[in-house]
Amino acid sequence: MSSFTPSTPAVPPHALPSYLQAEHLGPWGTYLQQVERVTPYLGNLSRWVETLKRPKRILIVDVPIELDNGTIAHFEGYRVQHNLSRGPGKGGVRFHQDVTLSEVMALSAWMSIKNAAVNVPYGGAKGGIRVDPQTLSRGELERLTRRYTSEIGLLIGPSKDIPAPDVNTNGQIMAWMMDTYSMNTGATATGVVTGKPVELGGSLGRVEATGRGVFTVGVEAARRTGLVLEGARVAVQGFGNVGGTAAKLFAEAGAKVVAVQDHTGTICHSSGLDVPALLAHVKAHGGVGGFAGAETMAPADFWGVACDILIPAALEGQITQDNAARIQAKLVIEGANGPTTPEADDILHDKGVLVLPDVIANAGGVTVSYFEWVQDFSSFFWSEDEINARLVRIMKEAFDGVWQVAQEHRVSLRTATFIVACTRILRAREMRGLYP
């Protein structure tokens, strides 16, 4: 009998999964850099940090539908669950022609951080379909939504993973998702998604929640830095639920919205835009382009506009090393997910610009989604005043904690938010242990 020779010790785990390429990391690469920056502050919990660098579960699905012209079209769909240590997955579903696996992975990871930062009992998840919904009829859009919901049905559920609206999805999409899941399981399950119409168990205040959270942390940061909101100049990129609501609230607080950019155009007015009129224009025409009460400007010039507060509330990767140096704002409040690259972050830091990161600034949406989920379970619904008051309290408490950590460690608010969130996630991971 030959003697047993022990094998050489296993090499450390690879930080990069085999399905990604190091030279094409996309948004996931941005997230990984953020994790690297926070690791030195995690102490003994850093032994678990690899947990944060790889999603728990990734599902890629084919979504075939019959188009109105009788042909069959196939679309690529995703659902990624990044981390479930603190509770069921929570995160939106976006319909966009440029959706990629890397993007959905990053968005799911930022949801993990965001949920932990405001201390709601969720893990991070995200979903998407690679499609331009503007090319689909209402019937095609419904069939796409229902087929996608059926395909990811083995992952989602009121106590497993709860989708919500994101880019190009809304309450109607959530209603179709809820109905499809309910039909497939044989019982009405209002808690399987949030962001639903109020008539189907949705929450009052949900539509404005993300923008209200942006405004709330903006007010707190302005107070701490001595920035007076009365007369402050605000520039907003993206004028949907997030950017539009934030602009309305800042204008009501006495600030002037001097520039707005979206996919239809870039407009400005040095003495302040009429925000209610602009919101009505966007509702009627689908974007800010063509608004009569403003001048137009070149899209690239938006980043150099004279302003005190800049709110990127569109897509990720908008503030880069190419345009960050042009930004004149004292305060950047990230309404979008991942709008600032790490290189741009460093440039803004060196310029003395205070950046309120997405993982705390736009957490108002998931906070009220949590309220909706709780209300669905109890079948007892709160007033809008109660919801807004609870939202403001949670956002202020979360921001206070992040601000304190930033001062203590002399780090950016983004790194401070990651310190708070990653500590909570990894403590939960450590206490739960590894099964088996």
Short mmCIF file of C-alpha atoms in Angstrom, two decimals:
data_model
loop_
_atom_site.label_atom_id
_atom_site.label_comp_id
_atom_site.label_asym_id
_atom_site.label_seq_id
_atom_site.Cartn_x
_atom_site.Cartn_y
_atom_site.Cartn_z
CA MET A 1 0.00 0.00 0.00
CA SER A 2 1.42 3.35 -0.98
CA SER A 3 1.66 5.97 1.69
CA PHE A 4 -0.61 9.00 1.52
CA THR A 5 1.18 12.22 0.65
CA PRO A 6 -0.67 15.37 1.66
CA SER A 7 -1.26 17.79 -1.16
CA THR A 8 0.25 21.25 -1.12
CA PRO A 9 -1.81 23.88 0.65
CA ALA A 10 -4.57 25.38 -1.43
CA VAL A 11 -3.82 28.74 -3.00
CA PRO A 12 -5.84 31.70 -1.73
CA PRO A 13 -9.22 32.14 -3.44
CA HIS A 14 -9.23 34.16 -6.61
CA ALA A 15 -10.84 37.60 -6.21
CA LEU A 16 -12.17 37.51 -9.77
CA PRO A 17 -14.72 34.86 -10.82
CA SER A 18 -13.98 33.00 -14.05
CA TYR A 19 -17.00 34.47 -15.86
CA LEU A 20 -15.45 37.96 -15.76
CA GLN A 21 -12.46 39.33 -17.64
CA ALA A 22 -10.02 41.56 -15.79
CA GLU A 23 -9.72 43.96 -18.71
CA HIS A 24 -13.50 44.41 -19.04
CA LEU A 25 -14.84 44.59 -15.48
CA GLY A 26 -17.31 47.41 -16.10
CA PRO A 27 -19.34 48.69 -13.12
CA TRP A 28 -18.35 45.64 -11.07
CA GLY A 29 -14.77 46.87 -11.24
CA THR A 30 -15.83 50.17 -9.67
CA TYR A 31 -17.49 48.30 -6.82
CA LEU A 32 -14.40 46.11 -6.28
CA GLN A 33 -12.23 49.22 -5.96
CA GLN A 34 -14.62 50.57 -3.33
CA VAL A 35 -14.34 47.32 -1.36
CA GLU A 36 -10.54 47.45 -1.58
CA ARG A 37 -10.59 50.96 -0.09
CA VAL A 38 -12.71 49.92 2.88
CA THR A 39 -10.87 46.65 3.71
CA PRO A 40 -8.15 48.27 5.89
CA TYR A 41 -10.88 49.60 8.21
CA LEU A 42 -12.65 46.26 8.80
CA GLY A 43 -10.27 44.85 11.44
CA ASN A 44 -10.77 41.15 12.16
CA LEU A 45 -13.79 41.09 9.85
CA SER A 46 -11.46 41.50 6.87
CA ARG A 47 -11.00 37.71 6.83
CA TRP A 48 -14.55 37.57 5.44
CA VAL A 49 -14.08 40.30 2.83
CA GLU A 50 -14.01 37.84 -0.10
CA THR A 51 -17.70 37.34 0.67
CA LEU A 52 -18.31 40.85 -0.61
CA LYS A 53 -16.33 40.30 -3.83
CA ARG A 54 -18.50 37.55 -5.28
CA PRO A 55 -22.29 37.42 -5.59
CA LYS A 56 -24.02 34.60 -3.76
CA ARG A 57 -26.17 33.66 -6.73
CA ILE A 58 -26.47 34.69 -10.40
CA LEU A 59 -29.30 33.65 -12.71
CA ILE A 60 -29.16 34.42 -16.44
CA VAL A 61 -32.37 33.64 -18.30
CA ASP A 62 -33.63 33.66 -21.87
CA VAL A 63 -36.85 35.65 -22.17
CA PRO A 64 -38.68 34.69 -25.39
CA ILE A 65 -41.90 36.46 -26.38
CA GLU A 66 -44.11 36.61 -29.46
CA LEU A 67 -44.12 40.09 -30.93
CA ASP A 68 -47.24 41.71 -32.32
CA ASN A 69 -46.09 40.92 -35.88
CA GLY A 70 -46.00 37.20 -35.13
CA THR A 71 -42.22 36.79 -34.90
CA ILE A 72 -40.44 35.38 -31.85
CA ALA A 73 -37.91 37.61 -30.10
CA HIS A 74 -35.42 36.58 -27.42
CA PHE A 75 -34.10 38.89 -24.71
CA GLU A 76 -31.40 38.32 -22.10
CA GLY A 77 -32.51 38.65 -18.48
CA TYR A 78 -30.68 38.60 -15.14
CA ARG A 79 -31.34 38.31 -11.44
CA VAL A 80 -28.34 38.59 -9.13
CA GLN A 81 -28.41 38.05 -5.37
CA HIS A 82 -25.21 39.54 -3.99
CA ASN A 83 -25.53 38.86 -0.27
CA LEU A 84 -28.35 37.51 1.88
CA SER A 85 -26.63 37.46 5.29
CA ARG A 86 -28.90 40.15 6.76
CA GLY A 87 -32.20 39.14 5.18
CA PRO A 88 -33.97 38.46 1.87
CA GLY A 89 -32.69 40.03 -1.33
CA LYS A 90 -33.96 43.47 -2.25
CA GLY A 91 -33.34 45.43 -5.40
CA GLY A 92 -34.88 46.81 -8.54
CA VAL A 93 -35.41 45.53 -12.06
CA ARG A 94 -34.30 47.70 -14.97
CA PHE A 95 -35.25 47.40 -18.63
CA HIS A 96 -32.47 48.94 -20.73
CA GLN A 97 -30.71 48.05 -23.96
CA ASP A 98 -27.28 48.43 -22.35
CA VAL A 99 -27.87 46.23 -19.30
CA THR A 100 -24.97 43.83 -18.70
CA LEU A 101 -24.16 41.15 -16.14
CA SER A 102 -21.38 43.33 -14.70
CA GLU A 103 -23.83 46.19 -14.23
CA VAL A 104 -26.45 44.05 -12.50
CA MET A 105 -23.78 42.50 -10.27
CA ALA A 106 -22.56 45.94 -9.23
CA LEU A 107 -26.08 47.22 -8.64
CA SER A 108 -26.88 44.19 -6.48
CA ALA A 109 -23.72 44.78 -4.43
CA TRP A 110 -24.53 48.46 -3.97
CA MET A 111 -27.96 47.35 -2.74
CA SER A 112 -26.25 45.20 -0.10
CA ILE A 113 -24.29 48.24 1.05
CA LYS A 114 -27.28 50.57 0.87
CA ASN A 115 -29.60 48.30 2.86
CA ALA A 116 -26.98 47.82 5.55
CA ALA A 117 -26.14 51.54 5.64
CA VAL A 118 -29.72 52.48 6.58
CA ASN A 119 -30.03 49.27 8.63
CA VAL A 120 -33.07 47.76 6.97
CA PRO A 121 -33.14 43.93 7.25
CA TYR A 122 -32.41 43.11 3.61
CA GLY A 123 -29.60 41.73 1.53
CA GLY A 124 -28.71 43.08 -1.89
CA ALA A 125 -30.17 41.92 -5.19
CA LYS A 126 -30.85 43.35 -8.65
CA GLY A 127 -32.41 42.33 -11.95
CA GLY A 128 -32.64 43.48 -15.52
CA ILE A 129 -33.54 42.71 -19.09
CA ARG A 130 -31.39 43.77 -22.02
CA VAL A 131 -34.10 45.54 -24.02
CA ASP A 132 -35.14 49.00 -25.15
CA PRO A 133 -38.72 49.12 -23.83
CA GLN A 134 -39.52 52.10 -26.08
CA THR A 135 -39.49 49.68 -29.05
CA LEU A 136 -42.21 47.47 -27.53
CA SER A 137 -45.96 47.87 -27.56
CA ARG A 138 -47.83 47.70 -24.25
CA GLY A 139 -48.83 44.11 -24.99
CA GLU A 140 -45.25 43.12 -25.82
CA LEU A 141 -44.01 44.82 -22.65
CA GLU A 142 -46.53 42.90 -20.55
CA ARG A 143 -45.59 39.58 -22.14
CA LEU A 144 -41.89 40.34 -21.61
CA THR A 145 -42.47 41.20 -17.94
CA ARG A 146 -44.58 38.14 -17.25
CA ARG A 147 -42.19 35.73 -18.98
CA TYR A 148 -39.20 37.23 -17.15
CA THR A 149 -41.03 36.94 -13.83
CA SER A 150 -41.79 33.29 -14.52
CA GLU A 151 -38.16 32.60 -15.45
CA ILE A 152 -36.77 34.14 -12.23
CA GLY A 153 -39.67 32.79 -10.14
CA LEU A 154 -37.49 30.12 -8.50
CA LEU A 155 -35.42 32.91 -6.86
CA ILE A 156 -37.96 35.56 -5.86
CA GLY A 157 -40.60 35.54 -3.11
CA PRO A 158 -41.82 37.70 -0.21
CA SER A 159 -39.29 36.11 2.15
CA LYS A 160 -36.59 35.33 -0.46
CA ASP A 161 -36.03 38.21 -2.87
CA ILE A 162 -38.28 41.23 -3.44
CA PRO A 163 -37.90 43.15 -6.75
CA ALA A 164 -38.83 46.81 -7.19
CA PRO A 165 -38.89 49.44 -9.98
CA ASP A 166 -35.69 50.82 -11.44
CA VAL A 167 -34.74 52.38 -14.80
CA ASN A 168 -37.65 52.11 -17.29
CA THR A 169 -39.85 50.11 -14.91
CA ASN A 170 -42.73 51.40 -12.82
CA GLY A 171 -45.81 50.49 -10.79
CA GLN A 172 -47.51 48.82 -13.75
CA ILE A 173 -44.52 46.55 -14.34
CA MET A 174 -44.57 45.64 -10.64
CA ALA A 175 -48.30 44.89 -10.84
CA TRP A 176 -47.68 42.46 -13.71
CA MET A 177 -44.80 40.86 -11.81
CA MET A 178 -46.92 40.45 -8.68
CA ASP A 179 -49.82 38.98 -10.64
CA THR A 180 -47.58 36.54 -12.53
CA TYR A 181 -45.89 35.32 -9.36
CA SER A 182 -49.28 35.00 -7.64
CA MET A 183 -50.75 32.98 -10.53
CA ASN A 184 -47.73 30.67 -10.53
CA THR A 185 -47.92 30.05 -6.78
CA GLY A 186 -51.70 29.91 -6.49
CA ALA A 187 -52.13 32.69 -3.94
CA THR A 188 -52.06 36.48 -4.07
CA ALA A 189 -48.65 37.58 -2.80
CA THR A 190 -48.59 41.37 -2.59
CA GLY A 191 -45.25 41.30 -0.76
CA VAL A 192 -43.29 39.74 -3.63
CA VAL A 193 -42.53 43.17 -5.11
CA THR A 194 -42.56 46.75 -3.88
CA GLY A 195 -43.24 49.95 -5.77
CA LYS A 196 -46.71 48.63 -6.68
CA PRO A 197 -49.77 50.81 -7.28
CA VAL A 198 -51.45 51.73 -3.99
CA GLU A 199 -54.55 49.79 -5.09
CA LEU A 200 -52.50 46.57 -5.03
CA GLY A 201 -50.76 47.02 -1.70
CA GLY A 202 -48.33 49.75 -2.67
CA SER A 203 -47.26 52.36 -0.16
CA LEU A 204 -48.08 56.03 -0.11
CA GLY A 205 -44.94 58.12 -0.55
CA ARG A 206 -43.05 55.43 -2.49
CA VAL A 207 -42.79 57.30 -5.80
CA GLU A 208 -41.15 60.36 -4.21
CA ALA A 209 -39.16 58.42 -1.61
CA THR A 210 -35.76 58.31 -3.34
CA GLY A 211 -35.84 61.99 -4.24
CA ARG A 212 -37.00 62.88 -0.73
CA GLY A 213 -34.05 60.92 0.69
CA VAL A 214 -31.66 62.80 -1.62
CA PHE A 215 -33.09 66.08 -0.34
CA THR A 216 -32.95 64.97 3.31
CA VAL A 217 -29.26 64.05 3.31
CA GLY A 218 -28.52 67.13 1.21
CA VAL A 219 -30.07 69.36 3.86
CA GLU A 220 -28.06 67.60 6.59
CA ALA A 221 -24.79 67.99 4.67
CA ALA A 222 -25.51 71.63 3.87
CA ARG A 223 -26.16 72.34 7.54
CA ARG A 224 -22.87 70.74 8.59
CA THR A 225 -20.83 72.55 5.95
CA GLY A 226 -22.43 75.98 6.28
CA LEU A 227 -24.03 75.93 2.83
CA VAL A 228 -27.15 78.13 2.88
CA LEU A 229 -29.97 76.57 0.83
CA GLU A 230 -31.80 79.87 0.27
CA GLY A 231 -30.56 80.99 -3.14
CA ALA A 232 -28.22 78.01 -3.60
CA ARG A 233 -27.81 77.00 -7.26
CA VAL A 234 -28.70 73.39 -8.09
CA ALA A 235 -27.94 71.39 -11.26
CA VAL A 236 -29.70 68.07 -11.85
CA GLN A 237 -28.92 65.28 -14.31
CA GLY A 238 -31.97 63.09 -14.84
CA PHE A 239 -35.45 64.44 -14.20
CA GLY A 240 -37.53 61.38 -13.42
CA ASN A 241 -38.86 60.34 -10.02
CA VAL A 242 -35.51 60.92 -8.33
CA GLY A 243 -34.13 64.06 -9.96
CA GLY A 244 -37.52 65.68 -10.42
CA THR A 245 -38.60 65.13 -6.83
CA ALA A 246 -35.26 66.32 -5.45
CA ALA A 247 -35.39 69.43 -7.64
CA LYS A 248 -38.92 70.22 -6.48
CA LEU A 249 -37.99 69.88 -2.80
CA PHE A 250 -34.83 71.96 -3.13
CA ALA A 251 -36.77 74.66 -5.00
CA GLU A 252 -39.43 74.68 -2.27
CA ALA A 253 -36.60 75.16 0.26
CA GLY A 254 -35.52 78.32 -1.55
CA ALA A 255 -32.79 76.97 -3.83
CA LYS A 256 -32.62 77.77 -7.57
CA VAL A 257 -32.51 74.93 -10.09
CA VAL A 258 -30.28 76.48 -12.75
CA ALA A 259 -29.57 73.53 -15.08
CA VAL A 260 -31.16 70.18 -15.93
CA GLN A 261 -30.01 67.44 -18.29
CA ASP A 262 -31.71 64.25 -19.43
CA HIS A 263 -31.74 62.02 -22.52
CA THR A 264 -33.81 64.58 -24.44
CA GLY A 265 -31.67 67.67 -23.89
CA THR A 266 -29.74 70.02 -21.61
CA ILE A 267 -31.39 73.25 -20.43
CA CYS A 268 -30.40 76.10 -18.15
CA HIS A 269 -31.61 79.40 -16.68
CA SER A 270 -29.25 81.41 -14.48
CA SER A 271 -32.05 82.92 -12.38
CA GLY A 272 -33.71 79.53 -11.81
CA LEU A 273 -36.03 77.26 -13.77
CA ASP A 274 -39.75 77.06 -13.04
CA VAL A 275 -39.62 73.55 -11.56
CA PRO A 276 -43.41 72.86 -11.39
CA ALA A 277 -43.76 73.94 -15.03
CA LEU A 278 -40.77 71.80 -16.03
CA LEU A 279 -42.21 68.76 -14.22
CA ALA A 280 -45.48 69.25 -16.11
CA HIS A 281 -43.54 69.53 -19.39
CA VAL A 282 -41.64 66.31 -18.67
CA LYS A 283 -44.89 64.50 -17.84
CA ALA A 284 -46.43 65.66 -21.12
CA HIS A 285 -43.43 65.26 -23.43
CA GLY A 286 -41.23 62.61 -21.81
CA GLY A 287 -38.21 64.82 -21.15
CA VAL A 288 -36.86 68.30 -20.61
CA GLY A 289 -36.06 68.89 -24.29
CA GLY A 290 -38.16 71.66 -25.83
CA PHE A 291 -39.05 73.35 -22.54
CA ALA A 292 -39.91 76.95 -23.44
CA GLY A 293 -38.79 78.56 -20.18
CA ALA A 294 -35.08 77.85 -20.59
CA GLU A 295 -32.03 78.17 -22.81
CA THR A 296 -30.34 75.12 -24.31
CA MET A 297 -26.69 74.23 -23.83
CA ALA A 298 -24.26 71.60 -25.16
CA PRO A 299 -24.49 68.36 -23.16
CA ALA A 300 -20.79 68.41 -22.24
CA ASP A 301 -21.14 71.94 -20.83
CA PHE A 302 -23.56 70.72 -18.18
CA TRP A 303 -20.67 69.53 -16.01
CA GLY A 304 -19.08 72.97 -15.93
CA VAL A 305 -22.22 74.92 -15.04
CA ALA A 306 -21.90 77.37 -12.14
CA CYS A 307 -23.72 75.71 -9.22
CA ASP A 308 -23.46 74.95 -5.51
CA ILE A 309 -25.16 71.54 -5.55
CA LEU A 310 -24.93 68.92 -8.32
CA ILE A 311 -27.33 65.97 -8.34
CA PRO A 312 -26.47 63.18 -10.82
CA ALA A 313 -29.72 61.20 -10.93
CA ALA A 314 -29.50 59.32 -14.24
CA LEU A 315 -27.24 56.31 -14.91
CA GLU A 316 -23.91 55.08 -13.56
CA GLY A 317 -20.50 56.24 -14.78
CA GLN A 318 -21.48 59.85 -15.58
CA ILE A 319 -18.84 61.74 -13.57
CA THR A 320 -15.45 60.59 -14.83
CA GLN A 321 -11.82 61.70 -14.80
CA ASP A 322 -12.60 63.55 -18.05
CA ASN A 323 -15.23 65.90 -16.60
CA ALA A 324 -14.75 65.87 -12.81
CA ALA A 325 -12.25 68.75 -12.87
CA ARG A 326 -14.87 71.00 -14.51
CA ILE A 327 -17.42 70.57 -11.72
CA GLN A 328 -17.89 73.80 -9.73
CA ALA A 329 -20.35 72.47 -7.12
CA LYS A 330 -19.48 72.40 -3.43
CA LEU A 331 -21.77 69.43 -2.88
CA VAL A 332 -22.49 66.40 -5.12
CA ILE A 333 -25.50 64.30 -4.09
CA GLU A 334 -25.68 60.99 -5.94
CA GLY A 335 -29.29 60.25 -6.81
CA ALA A 336 -28.25 57.60 -9.35
CA ASN A 337 -26.43 54.36 -8.58
CA GLY A 338 -22.69 54.52 -9.24
CA PRO A 339 -22.61 57.84 -11.14
CA THR A 340 -19.03 58.67 -10.08
CA THR A 341 -15.99 56.60 -11.02
CA PRO A 342 -13.23 56.06 -8.41
CA GLU A 343 -10.86 58.24 -10.45
CA ALA A 344 -13.41 61.06 -10.48
CA ASP A 345 -13.99 60.56 -6.76
CA ASP A 346 -10.33 61.31 -6.11
CA ILE A 347 -10.40 64.42 -8.32
CA LEU A 348 -13.47 65.78 -6.52
CA HIS A 349 -11.89 65.03 -3.14
CA ASP A 350 -8.74 66.94 -4.10
CA LYS A 351 -10.92 69.87 -5.23
CA GLY A 352 -12.64 69.96 -1.84
CA VAL A 353 -16.02 68.85 -3.21
CA LEU A 354 -18.12 66.92 -0.70
CA VAL A 355 -19.70 63.84 -2.32
CA LEU A 356 -22.78 62.28 -0.72
CA PRO A 357 -22.51 58.73 -2.09
CA ASP A 358 -25.35 56.81 -3.69
CA VAL A 359 -25.28 54.10 -1.03
CA ILE A 360 -26.64 56.57 1.52
CA ALA A 361 -28.03 59.45 -0.58
CA ASN A 362 -30.52 57.44 -2.65
CA ALA A 363 -31.47 54.92 0.04
CA GLY A 364 -34.86 56.59 0.57
CA GLY A 365 -36.42 54.38 -2.08
CA VAL A 366 -35.48 51.09 -0.49
CA THR A 367 -36.41 52.45 2.95
CA VAL A 368 -39.99 53.12 1.85
CA SER A 369 -39.95 49.82 -0.06
CA TYR A 370 -39.23 48.25 3.32
CA PHE A 371 -42.21 50.13 4.76
CA GLU A 372 -44.37 48.81 1.90
CA TRP A 373 -43.21 45.22 2.51
CA VAL A 374 -44.00 45.52 6.24
CA GLN A 375 -47.43 46.98 5.49
CA ASP A 376 -48.18 44.15 3.03
CA PHE A 377 -47.32 41.51 5.63
CA SER A 378 -49.50 43.13 8.27
CA SER A 379 -52.26 44.29 5.89
CA PHE A 380 -52.22 47.55 7.84
CA PHE A 381 -51.28 50.72 5.97
CA TRP A 382 -49.86 54.00 7.22
CA SER A 383 -50.61 57.58 6.23
CA GLU A 384 -48.26 59.45 3.91
CA ASP A 385 -47.28 61.82 6.73
CA GLU A 386 -46.30 58.84 8.90
CA ILE A 387 -44.25 57.35 6.07
CA ASN A 388 -42.42 60.58 5.28
CA ALA A 389 -41.68 61.21 8.97
CA ARG A 390 -40.27 57.68 9.42
CA LEU A 391 -38.24 58.05 6.22
CA VAL A 392 -36.69 61.35 7.29
CA ARG A 393 -35.85 59.96 10.75
CA ILE A 394 -34.12 56.86 9.35
CA MET A 395 -32.20 58.85 6.72
CA LYS A 396 -31.02 61.42 9.27
CA GLU A 397 -29.92 58.73 11.75
CA ALA A 398 -28.06 56.84 9.02
CA PHE A 399 -26.37 60.02 7.78
CA ASP A 400 -25.38 60.99 11.33
CA GLY A 401 -23.68 57.62 11.80
CA VAL A 402 -21.83 57.85 8.49
CA TRP A 403 -20.72 61.43 9.16
CA GLN A 404 -19.35 60.41 12.56
CA VAL A 405 -17.34 57.52 11.07
CA ALA A 406 -15.98 59.81 8.34
CA GLN A 407 -14.76 62.29 10.94
CA GLU A 408 -13.31 59.56 13.15
CA HIS A 409 -11.30 57.89 10.37
CA ARG A 410 -10.73 61.01 8.26
CA VAL A 411 -12.14 59.31 5.17
CA SER A 412 -14.65 60.24 2.47
CA LEU A 413 -18.36 59.79 3.11
CA ARG A 414 -18.35 56.95 0.57
CA THR A 415 -15.65 55.01 2.42
CA ALA A 416 -17.38 55.81 5.72
CA THR A 417 -20.67 54.42 4.39
CA PHE A 418 -18.86 51.27 3.24
CA ILE A 419 -17.24 50.93 6.69
CA VAL A 420 -20.63 51.08 8.40
CA ALA A 421 -22.37 48.78 5.90
CA CYS A 422 -19.62 46.20 5.39
CA THR A 423 -19.15 45.89 9.15
CA ARG A 424 -22.86 45.09 9.57
CA ILE A 425 -22.88 42.62 6.67
CA LEU A 426 -19.72 40.79 7.71
CA ARG A 427 -20.73 40.65 11.38
CA ALA A 428 -23.92 38.92 10.27
CA ARG A 429 -21.89 36.58 8.04
CA GLU A 430 -19.53 35.76 10.91
CA MET A 431 -22.31 35.15 13.43
CA ARG A 432 -24.22 32.91 11.03
CA GLY A 433 -21.08 30.96 10.19
CA LEU A 434 -20.57 28.70 7.20
CA TYR A 435 -22.97 25.87 6.42
CA PRO A 436 -22.24 23.00 6.60
#
